[in-house]
Amino acid sequence: MKMIIAIVRPEKAQEVKDAIHEAGFNGMTITHVTGRGRQAGLKFSNRFGEIVVDEIEKTKFEIVVDDKDVRSVINTVCKTAATGNHGDGKIFVVPVEESYTISDFAEKEDSKTG
């Protein structure tokens, strides 16, 4: 199993969520985050001077899938989140060694000992 962590523009979040769901992947965690990547923030100039915003709002998706489904999820996110501009986001793929459903955990542990 792998966890796909996709960080995208917040204005694309609903489209990405819908596309992932339509591709058949229902389980995901969505978090609103702030940070910066290579672009190191944004600079705005006005008549009063320059304003630097170095923490940019993004939306983070965490999706755990079987190894065979990784490329499908990545393709779905990239096609949906892309605007063609810097700051579209980043995707990380991380191995997941084990996964447990909390509500079923006690039952499975009891059946092993009994």
C-alpha positions as a printed NumPy array, in Angstrom:
array([[  0.   ,   0.   ,   0.   ],
       [  1.006,   3.604,  -0.576],
       [ -0.157,   6.936,   0.787],
       [ -0.455,   9.643,  -1.813],
       [ -0.111,  13.123,  -0.335],
       [ -1.285,  15.757,  -2.806],
       [ -1.004,  19.452,  -1.986],
       [ -3.108,  21.576,  -4.341],
       [ -4.532,  25.061,  -4.753],
       [ -7.626,  25.5  ,  -2.555],
       [ -9.697,  26.704,  -5.498],
       [ -9.094,  23.312,  -7.163],
       [ -9.847,  21.221,  -4.055],
       [-13.499,  20.433,  -4.801],
       [-12.684,  19.446,  -8.395],
       [ -9.85 ,  17.197,  -7.198],
       [-12.071,  15.617,  -4.536],
       [-14.83 ,  14.932,  -7.066],
       [-12.388,  13.518,  -9.635],
       [-10.782,  11.166,  -7.104],
       [-14.236,   9.976,  -6.054],
       [-15.318,   9.47 ,  -9.682],
       [-12.155,   7.434, -10.281],
       [-13.375,   5.03 ,  -7.585],
       [-11.33 ,   6.115,  -4.565],
       [-13.643,   7.158,  -1.751],
       [-11.384,   7.169,   1.29 ],
       [ -9.355,  10.336,   1.751],
       [ -8.372,  12.866,   4.378],
       [ -8.543,  16.538,   3.414],
       [ -6.735,  19.2  ,   5.42 ],
       [ -6.425,  22.94 ,   4.888],
       [ -2.762,  23.856,   5.275],
       [ -0.398,  26.774,   4.797],
       [  3.167,  26.71 ,   3.593],
       [  5.406,  27.485,   0.698],
       [  7.411,  25.677,  -1.908],
       [ 10.021,  26.793,  -4.388],
       [  8.23 ,  30.038,  -5.103],
       [  8.912,  31.13 ,  -1.486],
       [  5.712,  33.143,  -1.235],
       [  4.147,  35.924,  -3.249],
       [  5.044,  39.592,  -3.565],
       [  2.461,  42.255,  -4.2  ],
       [  3.302,  45.863,  -4.934],
       [  0.959,  48.761,  -4.487],
       [  1.308,  52.49 ,  -4.012],
       [  2.119,  51.996,  -0.322],
       [  4.989,  49.587,  -0.933],
       [  5.578,  45.892,  -1.259],
       [  3.711,  43.175,   0.632],
       [  5.183,  39.674,   0.942],
       [  2.917,  36.73 ,   1.702],
       [  5.224,  33.856,   2.551],
       [  2.637,  31.371,   3.829],
       [  0.258,  30.355,   1.061],
       [ -3.009,  28.497,   1.67 ],
       [ -3.235,  25.054,   0.105],
       [ -5.369,  21.94 ,   0.487],
       [ -3.737,  18.626,   1.356],
       [ -5.232,  15.283,   0.317],
       [ -4.067,  12.023,   1.863],
       [ -5.22 ,   8.921,   0.013],
       [ -4.098,   5.36 ,   0.824],
       [ -4.358,   2.958,  -2.117],
       [ -3.024,  -0.384,  -3.305],
       [  0.271,  -0.192,  -5.165],
       [ -1.477,  -0.936,  -8.468],
       [ -3.694,   2.167,  -8.107],
       [ -0.989,   4.761,  -7.402],
       [ -0.495,   5.899, -11.007],
       [ -4.261,   6.237, -11.543],
       [ -4.666,   8.54 ,  -8.527],
       [ -1.62 ,  10.617,  -9.48 ],
       [ -2.902,  11.043, -13.045],
       [ -6.338,  12.046, -11.755],
       [ -4.931,  14.652,  -9.362],
       [ -2.501,  16.098, -11.911],
       [ -5.117,  16.433, -14.663],
       [ -7.618,  18.027, -12.301],
       [ -5.36 ,  20.314, -10.248],
       [ -3.203,  21.708, -13.064],
       [ -3.635,  25.35 , -14.056],
       [ -0.343,  25.593, -15.936],
       [  1.08 ,  28.084, -13.434],
       [  3.715,  27.84 , -10.725],
       [  2.217,  26.845,  -7.397],
       [ -0.172,  24.191,  -8.722],
       [  1.034,  21.828,  -6.024],
       [  3.1  ,  18.796,  -5.208],
       [  2.516,  15.047,  -4.861],
       [  4.403,  12.708,  -2.547],
       [  4.117,   8.905,  -2.473],
       [  4.92 ,   7.239,   0.843],
       [  4.922,   3.511,   1.706],
       [  2.288,   2.319,   4.19 ],
       [  3.371,  -0.771,   6.075],
       [  0.163,  -1.441,   7.978],
       [ -3.347,  -0.065,   8.297],
       [ -5.977,  -0.694,  10.969],
       [ -9.654,   0.116,  11.247],
       [-10.093,   1.231,  14.834],
       [-13.664,  -0.033,  15.243],
       [-12.626,  -3.569,  14.151],
       [ -9.282,  -3.672,  15.962],
       [-10.443,  -4.992,  19.355],
       [-12.481,  -7.789,  17.756],
       [ -9.503,  -8.986,  15.708],
       [ -7.131,  -8.848,  18.673],
       [ -9.613, -10.821,  20.85 ],
       [ -9.974, -13.529,  18.197],
       [ -6.152, -13.948,  18.046],
       [ -5.848, -14.522,  21.784],
       [ -8.955, -16.613,  22.245]])
